[in-house]
PDB file of C-alpha atoms in Angstrom:
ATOM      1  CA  UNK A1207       0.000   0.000   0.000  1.00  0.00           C
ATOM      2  CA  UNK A1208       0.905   3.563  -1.081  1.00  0.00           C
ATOM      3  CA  UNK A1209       2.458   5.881   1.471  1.00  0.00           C
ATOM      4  CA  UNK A1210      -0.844   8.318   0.208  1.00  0.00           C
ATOM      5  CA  UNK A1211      -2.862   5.835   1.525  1.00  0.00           C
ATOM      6  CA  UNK A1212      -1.137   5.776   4.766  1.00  0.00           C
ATOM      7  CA  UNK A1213      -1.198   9.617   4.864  1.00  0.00           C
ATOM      8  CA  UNK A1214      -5.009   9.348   4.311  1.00  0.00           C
ATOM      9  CA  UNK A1215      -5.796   7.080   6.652  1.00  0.00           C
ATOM     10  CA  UNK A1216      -3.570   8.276   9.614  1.00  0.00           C
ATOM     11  CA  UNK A1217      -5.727  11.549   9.403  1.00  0.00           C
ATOM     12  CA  UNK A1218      -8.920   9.647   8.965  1.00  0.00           C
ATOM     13  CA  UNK A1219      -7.852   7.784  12.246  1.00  0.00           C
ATOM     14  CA  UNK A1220      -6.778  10.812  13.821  1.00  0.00           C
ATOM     15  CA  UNK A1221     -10.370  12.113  13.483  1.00  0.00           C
ATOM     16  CA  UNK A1222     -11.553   9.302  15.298  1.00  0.00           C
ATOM     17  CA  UNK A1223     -11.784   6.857  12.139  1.00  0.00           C
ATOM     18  CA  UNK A1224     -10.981   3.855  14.269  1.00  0.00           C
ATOM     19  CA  UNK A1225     -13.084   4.183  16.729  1.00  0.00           C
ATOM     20  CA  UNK A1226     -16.582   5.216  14.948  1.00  0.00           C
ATOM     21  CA  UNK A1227     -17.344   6.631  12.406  1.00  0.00           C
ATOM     22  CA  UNK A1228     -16.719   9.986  11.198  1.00  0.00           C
ATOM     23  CA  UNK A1229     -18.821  12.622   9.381  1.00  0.00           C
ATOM     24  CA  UNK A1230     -17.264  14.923   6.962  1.00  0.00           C
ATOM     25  CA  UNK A1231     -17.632  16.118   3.511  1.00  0.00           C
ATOM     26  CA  UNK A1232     -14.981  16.482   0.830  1.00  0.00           C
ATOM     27  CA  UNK A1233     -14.439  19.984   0.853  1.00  0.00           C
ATOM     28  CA  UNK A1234     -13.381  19.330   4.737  1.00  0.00           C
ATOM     29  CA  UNK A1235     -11.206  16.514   3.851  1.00  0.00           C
ATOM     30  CA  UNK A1236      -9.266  18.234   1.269  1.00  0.00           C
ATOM     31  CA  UNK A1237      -8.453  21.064   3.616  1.00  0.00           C
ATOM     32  CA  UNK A1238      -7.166  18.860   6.042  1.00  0.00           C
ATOM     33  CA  UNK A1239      -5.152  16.564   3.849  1.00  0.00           C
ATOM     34  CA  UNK A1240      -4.164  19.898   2.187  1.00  0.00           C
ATOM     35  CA  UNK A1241      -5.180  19.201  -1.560  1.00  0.00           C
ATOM     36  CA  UNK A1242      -8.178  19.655  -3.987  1.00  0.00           C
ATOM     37  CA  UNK A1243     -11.584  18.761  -3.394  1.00  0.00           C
ATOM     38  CA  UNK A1244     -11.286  16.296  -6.684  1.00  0.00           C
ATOM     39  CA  UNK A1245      -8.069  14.704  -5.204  1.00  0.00           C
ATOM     40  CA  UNK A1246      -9.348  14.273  -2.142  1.00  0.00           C
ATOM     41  CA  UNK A1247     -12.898  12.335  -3.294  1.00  0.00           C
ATOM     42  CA  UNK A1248     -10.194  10.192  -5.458  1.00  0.00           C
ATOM     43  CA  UNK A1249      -8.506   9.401  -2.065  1.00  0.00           C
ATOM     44  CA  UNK A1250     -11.597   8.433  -0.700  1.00  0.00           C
ATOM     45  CA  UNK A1251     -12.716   5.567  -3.797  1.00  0.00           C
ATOM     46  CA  UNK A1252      -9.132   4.553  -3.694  1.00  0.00           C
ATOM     47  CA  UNK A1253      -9.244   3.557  -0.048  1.00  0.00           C
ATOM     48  CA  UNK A1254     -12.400   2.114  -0.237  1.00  0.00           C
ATOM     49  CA  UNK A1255     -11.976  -0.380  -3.350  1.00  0.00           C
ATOM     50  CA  UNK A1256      -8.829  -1.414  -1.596  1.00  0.00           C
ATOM     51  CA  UNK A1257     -11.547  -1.877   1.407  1.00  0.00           C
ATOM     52  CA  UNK A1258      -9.546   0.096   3.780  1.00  0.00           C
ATOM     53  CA  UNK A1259     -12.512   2.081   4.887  1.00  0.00           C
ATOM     54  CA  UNK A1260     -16.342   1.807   4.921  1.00  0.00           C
ATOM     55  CA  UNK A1261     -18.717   4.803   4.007  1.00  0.00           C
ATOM     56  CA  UNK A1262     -22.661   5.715   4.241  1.00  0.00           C
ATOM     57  CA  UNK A1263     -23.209   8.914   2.077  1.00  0.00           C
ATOM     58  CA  UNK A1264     -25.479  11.361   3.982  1.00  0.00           C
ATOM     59  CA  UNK A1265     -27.166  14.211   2.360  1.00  0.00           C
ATOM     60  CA  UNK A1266     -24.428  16.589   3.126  1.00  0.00           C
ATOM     61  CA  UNK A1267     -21.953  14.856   4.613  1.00  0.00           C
ATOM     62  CA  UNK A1268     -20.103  10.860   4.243  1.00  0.00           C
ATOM     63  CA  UNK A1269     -19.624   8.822   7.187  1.00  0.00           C
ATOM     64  CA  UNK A1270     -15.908   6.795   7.032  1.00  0.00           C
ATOM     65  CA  UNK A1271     -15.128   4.533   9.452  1.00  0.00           C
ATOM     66  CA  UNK A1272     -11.564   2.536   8.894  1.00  0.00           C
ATOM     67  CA  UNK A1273     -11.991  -1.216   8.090  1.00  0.00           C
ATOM     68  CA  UNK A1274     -10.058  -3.797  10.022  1.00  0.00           C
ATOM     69  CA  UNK A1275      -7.933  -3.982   7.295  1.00  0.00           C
ATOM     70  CA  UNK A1276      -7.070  -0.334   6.791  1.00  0.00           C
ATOM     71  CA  UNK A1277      -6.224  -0.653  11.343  1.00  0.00           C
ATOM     72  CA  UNK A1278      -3.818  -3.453  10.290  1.00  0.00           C
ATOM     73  CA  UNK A1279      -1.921  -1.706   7.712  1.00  0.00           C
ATOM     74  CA  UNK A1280      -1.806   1.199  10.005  1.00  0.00           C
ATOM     75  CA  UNK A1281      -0.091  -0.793  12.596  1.00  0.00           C
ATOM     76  CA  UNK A1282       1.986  -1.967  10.247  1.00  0.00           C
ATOM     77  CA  UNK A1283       3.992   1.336   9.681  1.00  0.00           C
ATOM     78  CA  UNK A1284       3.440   2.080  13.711  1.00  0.00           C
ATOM     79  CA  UNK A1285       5.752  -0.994  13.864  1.00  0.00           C
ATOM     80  CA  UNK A1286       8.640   0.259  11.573  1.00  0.00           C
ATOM     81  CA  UNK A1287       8.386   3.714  13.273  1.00  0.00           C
ATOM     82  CA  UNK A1288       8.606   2.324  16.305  1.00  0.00           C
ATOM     83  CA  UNK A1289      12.193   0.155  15.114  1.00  0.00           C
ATOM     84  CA  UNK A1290      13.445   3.306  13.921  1.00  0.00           C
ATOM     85  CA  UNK A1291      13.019   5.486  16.904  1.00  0.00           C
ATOM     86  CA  UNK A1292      12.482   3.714  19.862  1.00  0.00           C
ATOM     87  CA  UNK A1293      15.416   3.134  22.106  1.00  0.00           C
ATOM     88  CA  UNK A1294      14.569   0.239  23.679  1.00  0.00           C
ATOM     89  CA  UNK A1295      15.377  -3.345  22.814  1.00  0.00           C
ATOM     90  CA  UNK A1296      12.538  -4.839  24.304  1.00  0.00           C
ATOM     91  CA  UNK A1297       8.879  -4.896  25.155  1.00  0.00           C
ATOM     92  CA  UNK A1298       7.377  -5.908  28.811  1.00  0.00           C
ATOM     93  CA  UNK A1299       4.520  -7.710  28.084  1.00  0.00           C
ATOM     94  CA  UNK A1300       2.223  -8.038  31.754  1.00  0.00           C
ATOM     95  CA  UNK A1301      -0.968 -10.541  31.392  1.00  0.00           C
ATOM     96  CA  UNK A1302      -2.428 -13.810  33.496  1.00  0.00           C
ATOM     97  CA  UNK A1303      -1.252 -17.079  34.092  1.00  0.00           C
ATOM     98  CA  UNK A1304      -3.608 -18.828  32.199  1.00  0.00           C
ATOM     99  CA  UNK A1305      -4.196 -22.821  30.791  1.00  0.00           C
ATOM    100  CA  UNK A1306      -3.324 -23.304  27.422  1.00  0.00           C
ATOM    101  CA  UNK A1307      -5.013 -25.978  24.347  1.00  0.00           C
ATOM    102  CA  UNK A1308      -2.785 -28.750  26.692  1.00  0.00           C
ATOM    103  CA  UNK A1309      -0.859 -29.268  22.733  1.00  0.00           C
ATOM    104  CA  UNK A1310       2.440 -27.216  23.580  1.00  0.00           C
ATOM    105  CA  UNK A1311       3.769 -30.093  25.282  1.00  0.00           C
ATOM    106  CA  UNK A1312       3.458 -32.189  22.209  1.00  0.00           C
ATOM    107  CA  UNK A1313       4.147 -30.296  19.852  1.00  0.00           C
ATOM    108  CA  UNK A1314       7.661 -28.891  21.813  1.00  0.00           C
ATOM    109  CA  UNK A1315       8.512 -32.302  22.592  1.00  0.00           C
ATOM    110  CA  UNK A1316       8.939 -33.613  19.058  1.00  0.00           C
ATOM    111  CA  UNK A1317      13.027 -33.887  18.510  1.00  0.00           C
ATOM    112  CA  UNK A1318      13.379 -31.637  15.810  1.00  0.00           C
ATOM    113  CA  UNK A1319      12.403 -28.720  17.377  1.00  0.00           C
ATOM    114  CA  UNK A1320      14.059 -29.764  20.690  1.00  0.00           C
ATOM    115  CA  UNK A1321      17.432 -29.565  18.530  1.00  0.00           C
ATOM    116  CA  UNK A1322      16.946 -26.494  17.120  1.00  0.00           C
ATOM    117  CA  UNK A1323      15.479 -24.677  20.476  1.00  0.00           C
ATOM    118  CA  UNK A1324      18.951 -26.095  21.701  1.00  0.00           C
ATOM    119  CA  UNK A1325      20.840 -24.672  19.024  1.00  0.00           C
ATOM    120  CA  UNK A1326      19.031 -21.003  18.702  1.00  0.00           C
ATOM    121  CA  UNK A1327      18.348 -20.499  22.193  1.00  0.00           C
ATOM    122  CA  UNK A1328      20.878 -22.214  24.388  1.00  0.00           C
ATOM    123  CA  UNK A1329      18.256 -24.428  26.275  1.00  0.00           C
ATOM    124  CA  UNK A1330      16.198 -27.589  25.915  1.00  0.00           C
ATOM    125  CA  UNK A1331      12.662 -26.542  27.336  1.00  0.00           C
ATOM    126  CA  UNK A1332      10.757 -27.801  29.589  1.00  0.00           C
ATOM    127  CA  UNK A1333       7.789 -30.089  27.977  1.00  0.00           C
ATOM    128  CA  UNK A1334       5.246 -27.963  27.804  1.00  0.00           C
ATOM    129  CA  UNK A1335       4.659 -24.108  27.232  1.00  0.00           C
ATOM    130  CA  UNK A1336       3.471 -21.457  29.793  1.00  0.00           C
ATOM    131  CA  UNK A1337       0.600 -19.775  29.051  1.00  0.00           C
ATOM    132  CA  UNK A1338      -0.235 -16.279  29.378  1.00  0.00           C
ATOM    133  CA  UNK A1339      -3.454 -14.018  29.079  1.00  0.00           C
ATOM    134  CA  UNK A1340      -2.382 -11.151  27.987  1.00  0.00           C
ATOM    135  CA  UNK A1341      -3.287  -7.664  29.257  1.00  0.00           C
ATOM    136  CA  UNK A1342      -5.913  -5.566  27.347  1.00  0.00           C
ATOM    137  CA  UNK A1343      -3.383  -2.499  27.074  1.00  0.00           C
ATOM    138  CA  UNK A1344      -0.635  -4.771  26.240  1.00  0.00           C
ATOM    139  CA  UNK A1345      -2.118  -6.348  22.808  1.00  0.00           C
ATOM    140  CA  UNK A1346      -0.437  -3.802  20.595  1.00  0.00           C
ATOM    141  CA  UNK A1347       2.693  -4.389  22.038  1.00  0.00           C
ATOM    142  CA  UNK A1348       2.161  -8.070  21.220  1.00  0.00           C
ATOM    143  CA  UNK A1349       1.392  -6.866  17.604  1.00  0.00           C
ATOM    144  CA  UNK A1350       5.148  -5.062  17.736  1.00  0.00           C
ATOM    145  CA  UNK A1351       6.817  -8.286  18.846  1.00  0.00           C
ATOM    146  CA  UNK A1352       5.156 -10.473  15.824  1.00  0.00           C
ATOM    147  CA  UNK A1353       6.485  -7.634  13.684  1.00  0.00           C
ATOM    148  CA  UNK A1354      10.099  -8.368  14.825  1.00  0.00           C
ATOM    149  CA  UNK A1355      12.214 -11.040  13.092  1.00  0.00           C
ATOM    150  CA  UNK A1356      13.057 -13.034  15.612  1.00  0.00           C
ATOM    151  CA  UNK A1357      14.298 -16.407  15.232  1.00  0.00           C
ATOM    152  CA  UNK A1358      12.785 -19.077  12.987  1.00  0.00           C
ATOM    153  CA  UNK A1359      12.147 -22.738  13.892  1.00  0.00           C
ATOM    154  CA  UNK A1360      12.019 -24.583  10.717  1.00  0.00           C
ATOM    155  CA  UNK A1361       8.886 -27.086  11.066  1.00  0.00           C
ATOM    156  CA  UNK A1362       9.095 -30.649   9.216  1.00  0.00           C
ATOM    157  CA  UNK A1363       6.790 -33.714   8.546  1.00  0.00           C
ATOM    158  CA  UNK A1364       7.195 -36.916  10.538  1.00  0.00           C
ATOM    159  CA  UNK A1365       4.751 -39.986  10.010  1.00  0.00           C
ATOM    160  CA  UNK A1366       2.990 -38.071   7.679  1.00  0.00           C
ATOM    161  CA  UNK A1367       1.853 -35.315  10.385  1.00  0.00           C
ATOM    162  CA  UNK A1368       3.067 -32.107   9.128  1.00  0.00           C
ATOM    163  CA  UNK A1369       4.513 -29.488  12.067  1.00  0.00           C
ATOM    164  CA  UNK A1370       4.651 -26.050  11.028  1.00  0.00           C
ATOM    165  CA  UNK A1371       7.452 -23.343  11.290  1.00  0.00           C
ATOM    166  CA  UNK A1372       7.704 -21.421  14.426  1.00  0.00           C
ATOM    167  CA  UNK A1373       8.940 -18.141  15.279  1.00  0.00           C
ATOM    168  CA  UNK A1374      11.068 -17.578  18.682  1.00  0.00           C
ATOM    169  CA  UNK A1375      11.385 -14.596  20.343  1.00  0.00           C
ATOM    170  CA  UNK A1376      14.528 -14.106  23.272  1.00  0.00           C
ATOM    171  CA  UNK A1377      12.493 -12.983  26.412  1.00  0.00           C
ATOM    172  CA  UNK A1378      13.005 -13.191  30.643  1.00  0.00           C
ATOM    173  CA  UNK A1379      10.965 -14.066  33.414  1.00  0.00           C
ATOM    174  CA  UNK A1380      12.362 -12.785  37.258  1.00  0.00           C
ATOM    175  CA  UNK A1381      15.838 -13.230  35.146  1.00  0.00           C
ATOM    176  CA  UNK A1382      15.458 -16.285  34.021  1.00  0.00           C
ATOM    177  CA  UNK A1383      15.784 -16.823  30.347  1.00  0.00           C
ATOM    178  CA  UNK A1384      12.859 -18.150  28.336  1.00  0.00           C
ATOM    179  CA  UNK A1385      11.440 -17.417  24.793  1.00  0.00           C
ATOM    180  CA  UNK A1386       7.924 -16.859  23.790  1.00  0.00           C
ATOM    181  CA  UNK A1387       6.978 -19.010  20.474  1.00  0.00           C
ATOM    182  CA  UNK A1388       4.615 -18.108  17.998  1.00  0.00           C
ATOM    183  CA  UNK A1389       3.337 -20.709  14.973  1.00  0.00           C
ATOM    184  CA  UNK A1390       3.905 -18.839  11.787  1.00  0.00           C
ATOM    185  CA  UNK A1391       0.178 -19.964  11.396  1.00  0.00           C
ATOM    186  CA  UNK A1392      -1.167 -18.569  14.645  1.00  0.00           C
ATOM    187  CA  UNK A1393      -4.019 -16.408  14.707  1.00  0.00           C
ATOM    188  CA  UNK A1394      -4.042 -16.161  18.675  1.00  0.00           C
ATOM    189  CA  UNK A1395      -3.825 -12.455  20.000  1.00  0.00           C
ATOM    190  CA  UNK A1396      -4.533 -12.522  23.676  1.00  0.00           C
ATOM    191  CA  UNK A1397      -2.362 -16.091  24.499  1.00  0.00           C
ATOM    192  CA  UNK A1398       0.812 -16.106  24.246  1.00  0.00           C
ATOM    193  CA  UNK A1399       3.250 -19.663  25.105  1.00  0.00           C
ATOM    194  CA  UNK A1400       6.431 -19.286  26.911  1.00  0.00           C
ATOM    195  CA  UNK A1401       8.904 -21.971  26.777  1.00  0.00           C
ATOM    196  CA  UNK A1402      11.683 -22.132  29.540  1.00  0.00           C
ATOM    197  CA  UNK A1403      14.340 -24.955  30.298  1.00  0.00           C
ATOM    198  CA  UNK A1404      12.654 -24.482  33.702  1.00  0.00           C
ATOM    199  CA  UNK A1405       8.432 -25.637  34.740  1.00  0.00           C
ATOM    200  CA  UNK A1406       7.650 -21.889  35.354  1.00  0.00           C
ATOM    201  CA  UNK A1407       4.661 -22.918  37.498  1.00  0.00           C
ATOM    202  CA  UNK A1408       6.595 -24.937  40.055  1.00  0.00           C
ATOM    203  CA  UNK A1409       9.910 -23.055  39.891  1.00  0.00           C
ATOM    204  CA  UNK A1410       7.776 -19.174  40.529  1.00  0.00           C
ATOM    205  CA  UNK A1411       4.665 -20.714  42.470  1.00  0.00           C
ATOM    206  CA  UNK A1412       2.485 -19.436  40.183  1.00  0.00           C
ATOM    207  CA  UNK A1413      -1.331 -20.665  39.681  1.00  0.00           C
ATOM    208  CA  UNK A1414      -4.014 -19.360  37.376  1.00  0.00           C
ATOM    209  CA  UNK A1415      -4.758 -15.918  37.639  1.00  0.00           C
ATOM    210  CA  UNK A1416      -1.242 -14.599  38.764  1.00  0.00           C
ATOM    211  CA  UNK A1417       0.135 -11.469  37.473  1.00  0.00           C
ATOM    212  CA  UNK A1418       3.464 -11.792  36.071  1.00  0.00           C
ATOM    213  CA  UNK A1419       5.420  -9.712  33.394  1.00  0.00           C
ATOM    214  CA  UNK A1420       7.814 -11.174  30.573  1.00  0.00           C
ATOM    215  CA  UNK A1421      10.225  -9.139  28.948  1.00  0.00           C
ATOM    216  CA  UNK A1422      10.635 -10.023  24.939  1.00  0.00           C
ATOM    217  CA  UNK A1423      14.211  -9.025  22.650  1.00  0.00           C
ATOM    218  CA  UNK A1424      13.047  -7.458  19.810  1.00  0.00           C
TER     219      UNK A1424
END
């Protein structure tokens, strides 16, 4: 997507596009985004037959209201701003102690993964993963750590059951070093699954419900 787009819908969203929707005509919109009324109703078609935003024409005013795809691309270019100017090399993610789909274990366990986990992150884990809800207010900082590199697990096929790739991501727990693991595949935004040479649960006491915070490399 076109960095007009992006400059279209960042003042769309700064009207309150994301959150409802937003009343205003052309001539309005072409003052703020500082160019003709004609350029600016081209703007709008554009965006919406790439079905970044929805509109209802009123009599003298549209309502726009950004699409869930037009919020995604936006965080999309949050993400590279944020590489380029933030400071920090990490994000503190805080959320619950939660159960997970009781599949980690299985799927960590296999021996090709095991190797590589070895290999990439200086530990064999634990069988199992440690599951955490995260925090409302901490979701978009999830969305920043999936748009970091980190380290790829290469999945495989044995027996004829396929195992997908994974993606690792350096992180600590009270110091202790652990990485949270994300199947390329994954669709999850609230759970994340922490893998640790250690069984978090026994080793920090911790039971369902327990606040704890995990600091992720990015």
């Amino acid at each position: 997507m076109g960095e007009k787009h992006i400059f279209t819908l960042r003042k769309i969203a700064l009207l309150g596009g994301i959150d409802g929707y937003v009343a205003i005509s052309s001539r309005e919109l072409s003052d703020i985004l500082g160019v003709s009324q004609q350029s600016a109703s081209k703007k709008i078609l554009e965006l919406l037959d790439e079905k970044l935003i929805v509109r209802n024409l009123g009599a003298k005013k549209q309502r726009i209201k950004i699409t869930d795809k037009g919020i995604k691309e936006l965080k999309k270019v949050y993400n590279e701003y944020h590489h380029i100017f933030e400071l920090d090399d990490h994000v503190i993610i805080h959320g619950r102690v939660t159960n997970g789909m009781g599949e980690g274990g299985h799927y960590i366990c296999q021996p090709q993964y095991m190797q590589q986990f070895k290999k990439i992150l200086g530990f064999s884990p634990f069988e199992g993963t440690f599951n955490l809800a995260i925090d409302e207010d901490d979701i978009d900082k999830f969305e920043i750590i999936k748009g970091s590199p980190g380290y790829r697990i290469n999945g495989f096929v044995d027996k004829c059951i396929s195992f997908g790739n994974v993606v690792a991501y350096k992180a600590k727990i009270h110091n202790m070093s652990c990485a949270v693991v994300i199947p390329e595949k994954s669709h999850y935004k609230e759970i994340i699954e922490i893998i640790c040479q250690y069984h978090l649960r026994r080793t920090l006491g911790l039971n369902n419900g327990d606040r704890i915070a995990v600091k992720v490399e990015i």
